CSV table of N, CA and C in Angstrom, one decimal:
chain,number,residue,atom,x,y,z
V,1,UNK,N,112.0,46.4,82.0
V,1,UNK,CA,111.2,45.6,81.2
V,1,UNK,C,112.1,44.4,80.6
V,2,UNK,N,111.4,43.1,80.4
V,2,UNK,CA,112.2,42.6,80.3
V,2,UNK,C,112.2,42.2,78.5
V,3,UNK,N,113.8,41.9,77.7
V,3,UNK,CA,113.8,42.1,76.9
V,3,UNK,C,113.1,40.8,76.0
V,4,UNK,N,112.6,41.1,74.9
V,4,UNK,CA,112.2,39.9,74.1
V,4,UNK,C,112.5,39.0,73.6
V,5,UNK,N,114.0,39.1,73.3
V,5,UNK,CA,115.4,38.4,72.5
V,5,UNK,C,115.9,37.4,73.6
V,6,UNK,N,116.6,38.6,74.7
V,6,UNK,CA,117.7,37.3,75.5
V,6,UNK,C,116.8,37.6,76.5
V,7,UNK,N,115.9,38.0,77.4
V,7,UNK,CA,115.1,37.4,78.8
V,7,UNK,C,115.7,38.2,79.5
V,8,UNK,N,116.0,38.8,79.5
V,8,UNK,CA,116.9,39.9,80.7
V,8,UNK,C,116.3,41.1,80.9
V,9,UNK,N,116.3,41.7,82.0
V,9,UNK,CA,116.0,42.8,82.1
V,9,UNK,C,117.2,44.2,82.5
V,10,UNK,N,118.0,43.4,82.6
V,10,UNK,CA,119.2,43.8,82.8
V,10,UNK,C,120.3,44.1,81.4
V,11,UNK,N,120.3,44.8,80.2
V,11,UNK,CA,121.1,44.9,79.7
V,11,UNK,C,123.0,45.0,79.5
V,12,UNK,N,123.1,45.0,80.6
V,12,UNK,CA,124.6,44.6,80.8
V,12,UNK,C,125.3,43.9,82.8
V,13,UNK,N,123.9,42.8,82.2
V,13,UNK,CA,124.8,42.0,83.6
V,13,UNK,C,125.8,41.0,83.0
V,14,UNK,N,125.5,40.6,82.2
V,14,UNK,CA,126.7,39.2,81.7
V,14,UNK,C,127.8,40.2,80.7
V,15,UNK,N,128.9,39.6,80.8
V,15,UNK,CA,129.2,38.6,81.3
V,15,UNK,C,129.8,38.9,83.3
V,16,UNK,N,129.2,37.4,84.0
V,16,UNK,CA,129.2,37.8,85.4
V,16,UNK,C,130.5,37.9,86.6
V,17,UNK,N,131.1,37.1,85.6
V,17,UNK,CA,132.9,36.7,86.0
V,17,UNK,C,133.5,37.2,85.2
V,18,UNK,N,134.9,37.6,85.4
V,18,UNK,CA,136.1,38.0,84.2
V,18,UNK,C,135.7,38.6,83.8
V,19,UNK,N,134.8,39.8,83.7
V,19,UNK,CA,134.2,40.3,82.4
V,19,UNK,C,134.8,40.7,81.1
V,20,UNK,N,135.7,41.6,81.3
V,20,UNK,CA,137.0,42.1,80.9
V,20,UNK,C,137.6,40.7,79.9
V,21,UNK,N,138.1,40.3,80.7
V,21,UNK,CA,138.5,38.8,79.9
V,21,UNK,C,137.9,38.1,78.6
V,22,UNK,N,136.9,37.8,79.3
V,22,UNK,CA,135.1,37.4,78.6
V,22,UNK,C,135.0,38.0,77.2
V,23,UNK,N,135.2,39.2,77.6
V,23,UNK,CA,134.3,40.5,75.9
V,23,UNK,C,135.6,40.5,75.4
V,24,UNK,N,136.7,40.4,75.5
V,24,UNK,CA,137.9,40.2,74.8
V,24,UNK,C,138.4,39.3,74.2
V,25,UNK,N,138.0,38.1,74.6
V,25,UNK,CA,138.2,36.5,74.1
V,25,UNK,C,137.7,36.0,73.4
V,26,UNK,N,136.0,35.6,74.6
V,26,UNK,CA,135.8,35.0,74.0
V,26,UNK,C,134.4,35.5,72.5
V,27,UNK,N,134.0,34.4,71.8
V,27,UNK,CA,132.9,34.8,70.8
V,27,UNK,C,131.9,34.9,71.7
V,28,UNK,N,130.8,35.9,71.2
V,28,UNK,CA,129.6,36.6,71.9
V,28,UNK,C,128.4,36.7,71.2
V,29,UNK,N,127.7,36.4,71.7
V,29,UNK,CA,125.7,36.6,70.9
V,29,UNK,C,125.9,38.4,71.5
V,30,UNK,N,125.4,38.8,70.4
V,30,UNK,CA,125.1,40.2,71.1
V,30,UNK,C,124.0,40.6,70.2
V,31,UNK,N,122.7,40.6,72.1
V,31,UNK,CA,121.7,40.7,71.5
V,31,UNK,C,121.1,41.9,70.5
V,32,UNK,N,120.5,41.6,69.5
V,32,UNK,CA,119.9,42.6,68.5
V,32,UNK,C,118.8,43.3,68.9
V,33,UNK,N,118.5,43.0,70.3
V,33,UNK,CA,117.4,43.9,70.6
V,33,UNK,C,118.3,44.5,71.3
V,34,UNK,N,118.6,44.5,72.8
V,34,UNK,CA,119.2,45.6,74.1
V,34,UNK,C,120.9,45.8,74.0
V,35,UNK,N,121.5,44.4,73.2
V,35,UNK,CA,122.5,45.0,72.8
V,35,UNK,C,123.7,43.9,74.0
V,36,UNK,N,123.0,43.2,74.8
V,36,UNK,CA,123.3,42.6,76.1
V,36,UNK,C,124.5,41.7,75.3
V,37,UNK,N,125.4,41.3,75.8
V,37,UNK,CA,126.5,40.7,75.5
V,37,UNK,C,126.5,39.3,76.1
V,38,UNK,N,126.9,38.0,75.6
V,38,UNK,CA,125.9,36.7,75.9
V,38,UNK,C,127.5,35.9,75.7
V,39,UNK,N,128.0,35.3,76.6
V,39,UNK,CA,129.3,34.3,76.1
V,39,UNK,C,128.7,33.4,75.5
V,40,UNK,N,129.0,32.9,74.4
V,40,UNK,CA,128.6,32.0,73.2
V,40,UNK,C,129.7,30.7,73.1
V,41,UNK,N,130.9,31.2,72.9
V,41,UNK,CA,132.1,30.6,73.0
V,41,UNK,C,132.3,29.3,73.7
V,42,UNK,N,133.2,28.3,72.9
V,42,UNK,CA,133.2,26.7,73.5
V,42,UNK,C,134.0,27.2,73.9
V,43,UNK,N,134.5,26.2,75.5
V,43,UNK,CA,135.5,26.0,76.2
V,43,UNK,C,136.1,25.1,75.8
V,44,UNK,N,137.6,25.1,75.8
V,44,UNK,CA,139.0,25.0,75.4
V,44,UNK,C,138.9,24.0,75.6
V,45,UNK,N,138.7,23.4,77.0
V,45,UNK,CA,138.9,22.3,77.1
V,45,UNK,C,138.0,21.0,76.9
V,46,UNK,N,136.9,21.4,77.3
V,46,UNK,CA,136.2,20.1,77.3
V,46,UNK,C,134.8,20.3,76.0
V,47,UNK,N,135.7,21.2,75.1
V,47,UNK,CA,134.4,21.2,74.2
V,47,UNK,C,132.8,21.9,73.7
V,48,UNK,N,132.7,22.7,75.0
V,48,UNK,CA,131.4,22.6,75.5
V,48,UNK,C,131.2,24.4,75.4
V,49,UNK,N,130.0,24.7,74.9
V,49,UNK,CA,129.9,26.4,75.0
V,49,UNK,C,129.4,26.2,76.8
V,50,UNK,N,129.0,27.8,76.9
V,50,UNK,CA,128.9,28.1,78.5
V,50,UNK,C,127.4,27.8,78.8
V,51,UNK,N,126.3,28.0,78.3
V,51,UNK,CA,125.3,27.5,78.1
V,51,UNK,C,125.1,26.0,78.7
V,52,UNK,N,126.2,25.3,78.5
V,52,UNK,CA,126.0,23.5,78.8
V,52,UNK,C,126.7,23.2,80.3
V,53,UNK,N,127.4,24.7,80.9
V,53,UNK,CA,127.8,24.3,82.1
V,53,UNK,C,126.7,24.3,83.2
V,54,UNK,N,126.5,23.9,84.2
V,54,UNK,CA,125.5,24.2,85.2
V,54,UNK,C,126.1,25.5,86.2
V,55,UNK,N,124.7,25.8,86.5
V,55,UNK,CA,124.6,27.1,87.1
V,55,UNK,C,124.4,27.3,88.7
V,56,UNK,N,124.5,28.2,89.4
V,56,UNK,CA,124.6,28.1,90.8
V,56,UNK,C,122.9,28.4,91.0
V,57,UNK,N,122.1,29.1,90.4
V,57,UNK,CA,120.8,29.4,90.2
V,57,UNK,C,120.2,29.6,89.2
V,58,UNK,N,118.7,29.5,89.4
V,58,UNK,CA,117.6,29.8,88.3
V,58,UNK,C,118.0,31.2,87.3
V,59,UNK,N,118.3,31.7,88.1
V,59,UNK,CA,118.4,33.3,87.9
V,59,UNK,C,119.8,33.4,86.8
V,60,UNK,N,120.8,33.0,87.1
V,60,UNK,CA,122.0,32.9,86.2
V,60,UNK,C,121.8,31.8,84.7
V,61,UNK,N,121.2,30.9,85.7
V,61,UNK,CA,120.5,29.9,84.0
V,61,UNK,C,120.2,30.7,83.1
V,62,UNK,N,118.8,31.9,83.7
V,62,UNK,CA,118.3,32.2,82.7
V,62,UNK,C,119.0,33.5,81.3
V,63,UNK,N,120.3,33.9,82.3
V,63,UNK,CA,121.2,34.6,81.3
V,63,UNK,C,121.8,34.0,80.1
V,64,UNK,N,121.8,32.7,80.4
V,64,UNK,CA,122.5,32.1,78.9
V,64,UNK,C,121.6,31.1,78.1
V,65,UNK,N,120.6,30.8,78.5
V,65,UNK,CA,118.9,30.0,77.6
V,65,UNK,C,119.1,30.8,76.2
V,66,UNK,N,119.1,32.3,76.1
V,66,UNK,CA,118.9,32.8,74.6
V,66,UNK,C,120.0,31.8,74.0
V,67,UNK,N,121.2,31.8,74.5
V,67,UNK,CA,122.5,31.2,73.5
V,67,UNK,C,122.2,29.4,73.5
V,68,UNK,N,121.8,29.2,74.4
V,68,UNK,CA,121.5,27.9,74.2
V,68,UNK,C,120.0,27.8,72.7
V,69,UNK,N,119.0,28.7,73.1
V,69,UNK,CA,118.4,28.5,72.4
V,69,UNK,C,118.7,28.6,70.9
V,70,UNK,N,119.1,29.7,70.5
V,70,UNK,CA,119.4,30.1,69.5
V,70,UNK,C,120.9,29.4,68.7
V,71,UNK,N,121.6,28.5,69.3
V,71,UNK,CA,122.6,27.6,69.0
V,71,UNK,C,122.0,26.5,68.5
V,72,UNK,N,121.0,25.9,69.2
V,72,UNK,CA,120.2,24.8,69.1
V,72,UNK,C,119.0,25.2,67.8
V,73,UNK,N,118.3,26.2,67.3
V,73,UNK,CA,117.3,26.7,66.6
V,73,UNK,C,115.9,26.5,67.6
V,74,UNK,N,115.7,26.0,68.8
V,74,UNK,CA,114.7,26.1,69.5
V,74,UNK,C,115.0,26.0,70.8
V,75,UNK,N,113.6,25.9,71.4
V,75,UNK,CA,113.3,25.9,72.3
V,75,UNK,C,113.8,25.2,73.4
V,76,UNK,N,115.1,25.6,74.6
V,76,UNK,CA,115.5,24.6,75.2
V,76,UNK,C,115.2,24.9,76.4
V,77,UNK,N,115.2,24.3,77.3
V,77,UNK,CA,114.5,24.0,79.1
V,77,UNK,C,115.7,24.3,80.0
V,78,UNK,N,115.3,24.7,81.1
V,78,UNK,CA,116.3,24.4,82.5
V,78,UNK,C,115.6,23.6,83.2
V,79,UNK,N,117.0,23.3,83.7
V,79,UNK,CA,116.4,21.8,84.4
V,79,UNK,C,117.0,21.9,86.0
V,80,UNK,N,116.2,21.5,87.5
V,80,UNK,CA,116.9,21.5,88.4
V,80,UNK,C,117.4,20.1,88.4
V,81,UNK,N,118.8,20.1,88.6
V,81,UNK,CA,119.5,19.1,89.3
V,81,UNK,C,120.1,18.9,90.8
V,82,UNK,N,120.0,17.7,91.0
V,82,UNK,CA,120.5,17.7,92.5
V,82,UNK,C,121.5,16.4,92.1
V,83,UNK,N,122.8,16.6,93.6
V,83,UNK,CA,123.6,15.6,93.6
V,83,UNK,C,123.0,15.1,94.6
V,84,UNK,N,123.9,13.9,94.9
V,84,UNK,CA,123.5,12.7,95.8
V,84,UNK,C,124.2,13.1,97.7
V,85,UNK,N,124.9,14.7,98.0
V,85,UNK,CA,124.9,15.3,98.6
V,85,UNK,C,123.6,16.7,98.8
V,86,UNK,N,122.9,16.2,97.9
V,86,UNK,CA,121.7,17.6,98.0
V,86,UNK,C,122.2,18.8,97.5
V,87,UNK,N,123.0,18.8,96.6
V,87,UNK,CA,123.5,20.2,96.4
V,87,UNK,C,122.6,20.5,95.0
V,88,UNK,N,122.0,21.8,94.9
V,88,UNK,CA,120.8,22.0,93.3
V,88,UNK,C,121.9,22.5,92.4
V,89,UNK,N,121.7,22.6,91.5
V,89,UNK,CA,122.7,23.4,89.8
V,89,UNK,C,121.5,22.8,89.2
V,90,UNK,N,121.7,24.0,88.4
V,90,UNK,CA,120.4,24.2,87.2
V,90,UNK,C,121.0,24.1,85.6
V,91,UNK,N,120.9,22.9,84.7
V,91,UNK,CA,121.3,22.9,83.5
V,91,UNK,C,120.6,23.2,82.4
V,92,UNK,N,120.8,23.8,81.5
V,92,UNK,CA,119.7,23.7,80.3
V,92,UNK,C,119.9,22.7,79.0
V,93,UNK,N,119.3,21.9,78.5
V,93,UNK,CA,118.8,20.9,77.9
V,93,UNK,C,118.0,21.1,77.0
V,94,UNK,N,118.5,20.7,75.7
V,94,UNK,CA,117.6,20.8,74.8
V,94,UNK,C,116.1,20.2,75.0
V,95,UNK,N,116.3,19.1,75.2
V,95,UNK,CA,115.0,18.1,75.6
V,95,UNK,C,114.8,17.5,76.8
V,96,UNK,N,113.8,17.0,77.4
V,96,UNK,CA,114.1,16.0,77.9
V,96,UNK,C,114.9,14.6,78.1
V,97,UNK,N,114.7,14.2,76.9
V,97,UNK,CA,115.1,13.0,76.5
V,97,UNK,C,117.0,13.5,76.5
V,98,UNK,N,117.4,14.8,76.3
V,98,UNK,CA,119.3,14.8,76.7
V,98,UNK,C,119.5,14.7,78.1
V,99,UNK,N,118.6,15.7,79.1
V,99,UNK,CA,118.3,15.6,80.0
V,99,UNK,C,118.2,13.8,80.9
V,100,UNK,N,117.3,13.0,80.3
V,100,UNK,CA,117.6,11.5,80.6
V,100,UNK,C,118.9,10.8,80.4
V,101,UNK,N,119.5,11.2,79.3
V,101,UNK,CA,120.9,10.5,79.0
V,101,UNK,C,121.8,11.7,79.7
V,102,UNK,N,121.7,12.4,79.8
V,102,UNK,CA,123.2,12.7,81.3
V,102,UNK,C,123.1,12.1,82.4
V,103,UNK,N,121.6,12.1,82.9
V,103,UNK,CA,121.2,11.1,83.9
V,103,UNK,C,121.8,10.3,83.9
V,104,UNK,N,121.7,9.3,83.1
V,104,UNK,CA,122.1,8.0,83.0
V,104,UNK,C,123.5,7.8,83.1
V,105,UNK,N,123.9,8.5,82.5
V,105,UNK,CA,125.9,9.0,82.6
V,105,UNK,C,126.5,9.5,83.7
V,106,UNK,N,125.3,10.4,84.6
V,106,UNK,CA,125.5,10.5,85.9
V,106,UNK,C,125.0,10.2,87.1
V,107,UNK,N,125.0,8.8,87.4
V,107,UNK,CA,124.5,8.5,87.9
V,107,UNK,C,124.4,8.7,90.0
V,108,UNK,N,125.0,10.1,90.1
V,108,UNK,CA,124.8,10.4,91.6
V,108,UNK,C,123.9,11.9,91.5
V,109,UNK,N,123.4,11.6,90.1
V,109,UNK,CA,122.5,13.1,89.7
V,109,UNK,C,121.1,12.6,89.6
V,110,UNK,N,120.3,13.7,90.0
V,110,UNK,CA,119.1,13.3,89.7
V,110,UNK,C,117.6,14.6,89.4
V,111,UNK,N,116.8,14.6,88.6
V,111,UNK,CA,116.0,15.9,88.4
V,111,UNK,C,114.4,15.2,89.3
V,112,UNK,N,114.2,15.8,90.1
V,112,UNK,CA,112.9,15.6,90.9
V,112,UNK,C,111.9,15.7,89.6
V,113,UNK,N,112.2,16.9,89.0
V,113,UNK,CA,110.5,16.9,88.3
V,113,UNK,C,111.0,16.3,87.2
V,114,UNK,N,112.0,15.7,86.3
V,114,UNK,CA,112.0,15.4,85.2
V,114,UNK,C,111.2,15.8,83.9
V,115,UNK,N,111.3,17.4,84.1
V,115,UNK,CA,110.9,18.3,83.1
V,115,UNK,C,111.1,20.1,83.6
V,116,UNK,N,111.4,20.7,82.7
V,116,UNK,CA,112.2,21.6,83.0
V,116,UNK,C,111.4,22.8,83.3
V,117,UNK,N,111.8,23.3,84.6
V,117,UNK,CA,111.0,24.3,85.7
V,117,UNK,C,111.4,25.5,84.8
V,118,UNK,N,111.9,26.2,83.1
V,118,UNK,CA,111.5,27.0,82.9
V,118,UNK,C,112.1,26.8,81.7
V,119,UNK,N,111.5,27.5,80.5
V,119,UNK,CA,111.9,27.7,79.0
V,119,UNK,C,110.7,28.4,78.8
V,120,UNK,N,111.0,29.2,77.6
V,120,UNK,CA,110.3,30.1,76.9
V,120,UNK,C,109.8,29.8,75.3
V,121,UNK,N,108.6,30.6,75.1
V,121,UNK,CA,108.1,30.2,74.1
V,121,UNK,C,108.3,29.3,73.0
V,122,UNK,N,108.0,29.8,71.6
V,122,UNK,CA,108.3,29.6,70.7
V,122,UNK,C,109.6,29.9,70.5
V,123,UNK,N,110.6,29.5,69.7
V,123,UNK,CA,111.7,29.9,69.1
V,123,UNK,C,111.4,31.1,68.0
V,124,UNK,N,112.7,32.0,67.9
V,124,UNK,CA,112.1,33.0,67.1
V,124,UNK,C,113.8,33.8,66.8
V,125,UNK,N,113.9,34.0,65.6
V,125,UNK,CA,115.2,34.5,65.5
V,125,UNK,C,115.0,36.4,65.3
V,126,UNK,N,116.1,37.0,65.1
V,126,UNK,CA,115.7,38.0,65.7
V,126,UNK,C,116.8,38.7,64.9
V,127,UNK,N,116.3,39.7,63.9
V,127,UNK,CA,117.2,40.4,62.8
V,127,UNK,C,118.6,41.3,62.9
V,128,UNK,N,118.7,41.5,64.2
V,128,UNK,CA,119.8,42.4,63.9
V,128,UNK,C,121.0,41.3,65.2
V,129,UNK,N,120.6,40.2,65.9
V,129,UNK,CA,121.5,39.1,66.7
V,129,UNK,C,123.0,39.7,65.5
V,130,UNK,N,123.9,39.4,66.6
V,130,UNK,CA,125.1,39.2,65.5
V,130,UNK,C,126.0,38.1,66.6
V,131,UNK,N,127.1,37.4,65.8
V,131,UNK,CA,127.5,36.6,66.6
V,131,UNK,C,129.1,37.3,66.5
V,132,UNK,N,130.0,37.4,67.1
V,132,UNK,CA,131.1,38.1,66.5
V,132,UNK,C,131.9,38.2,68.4
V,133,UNK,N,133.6,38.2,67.6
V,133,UNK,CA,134.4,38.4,69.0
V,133,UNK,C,134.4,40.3,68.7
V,134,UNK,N,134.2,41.1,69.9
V,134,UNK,CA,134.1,42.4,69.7
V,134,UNK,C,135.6,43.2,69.5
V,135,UNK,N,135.5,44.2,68.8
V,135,UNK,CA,136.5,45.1,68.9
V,135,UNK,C,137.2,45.4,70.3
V,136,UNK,N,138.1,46.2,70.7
V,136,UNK,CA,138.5,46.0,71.6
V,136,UNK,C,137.7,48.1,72.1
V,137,UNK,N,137.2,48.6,71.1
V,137,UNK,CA,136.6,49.8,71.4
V,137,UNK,C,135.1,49.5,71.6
V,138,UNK,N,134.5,48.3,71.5
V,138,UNK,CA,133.0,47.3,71.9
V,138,UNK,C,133.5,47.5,73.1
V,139,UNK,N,134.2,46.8,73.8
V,139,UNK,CA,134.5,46.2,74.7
V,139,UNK,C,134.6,47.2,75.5
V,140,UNK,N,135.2,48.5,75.5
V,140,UNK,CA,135.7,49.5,76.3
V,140,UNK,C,134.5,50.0,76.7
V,141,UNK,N,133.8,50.2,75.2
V,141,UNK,CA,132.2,50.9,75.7
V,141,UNK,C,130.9,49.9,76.5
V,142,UNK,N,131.0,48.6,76.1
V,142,UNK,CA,130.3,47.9,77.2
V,142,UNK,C,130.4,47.9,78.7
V,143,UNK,N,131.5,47.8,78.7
V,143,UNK,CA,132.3,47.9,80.3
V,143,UNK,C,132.0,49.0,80.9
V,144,UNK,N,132.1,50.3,80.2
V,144,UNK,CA,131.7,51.9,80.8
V,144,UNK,C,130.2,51.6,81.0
V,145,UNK,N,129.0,50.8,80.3
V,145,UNK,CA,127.9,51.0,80.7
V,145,UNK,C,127.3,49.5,81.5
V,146,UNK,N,128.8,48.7,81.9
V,146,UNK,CA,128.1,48.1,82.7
V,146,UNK,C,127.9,48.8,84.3
């Protein structure tokens, strides 16, 4: 089933890379319903939580929308993009209208539908979310149940 909070049905697929690394480092949404572990954390270098990187697919987008959403207080979109080689990555975007100005910034990028092939409801905060880098005995026990 899938969860109400972060959209997963999978309570311990993320983090998908490094995982070990990941739940040790960096800061984490962890969700208050399934308990799912969500990279939240800006990258070092260019500023940016993981949420604002693009994705290899629909399906991995939709692991990190809770953190985008819930960063933002609403409702944010994925979006397909294509380069000017045909290659798709899927970004999520608050709006449209951010979605227009990367465009514009990138100009060998482009979104066919210019509105986003998936977001979820209403925004809705959720009582027991906690945002926090884990213990390093979180960590041990996540990893045993991933």
């Amino acid at each position: 089933m899938v969860c109400q909070e972060c959209y997963s049905d999978k309570n311990r697929i993320t983090p998908l890379l490094k995982a070990r690394e990941c739940l040790e480092n960096h800061l984490q949404y962890v969700c208050g319903t399934c308990g799912r572990c969500i990279c939240i954390d800006k990258d070092k270098i260019r500023g940016l939580q993981r949420w604002n990187f693009p994705f290899k697919s629909l399906d991995i987008a939709k692991l990190y929308l809770r953190t985008a959403n819930y960063t933002n207080k609403k409702c944010c979109g994925i979006y397909e993009i294509e380069n000017s080689k045909g290659r798709k990555s899927y970004k999520i975007f608050t709006s449209d209208t951010d979605l227009k100005e990367y465009l514009l910034k990138n100009k060998d990028k482009v979104c066919k539908e210019n509105k986003a092939i998936f977001m979820m409801g209403d925004y809705k905060e959720y009582p027991n979310t906690k945002i926090k880098h884990l213990s390093k005995k979180e960590v041990e026990k996540y990893l045993s149940e991933m």
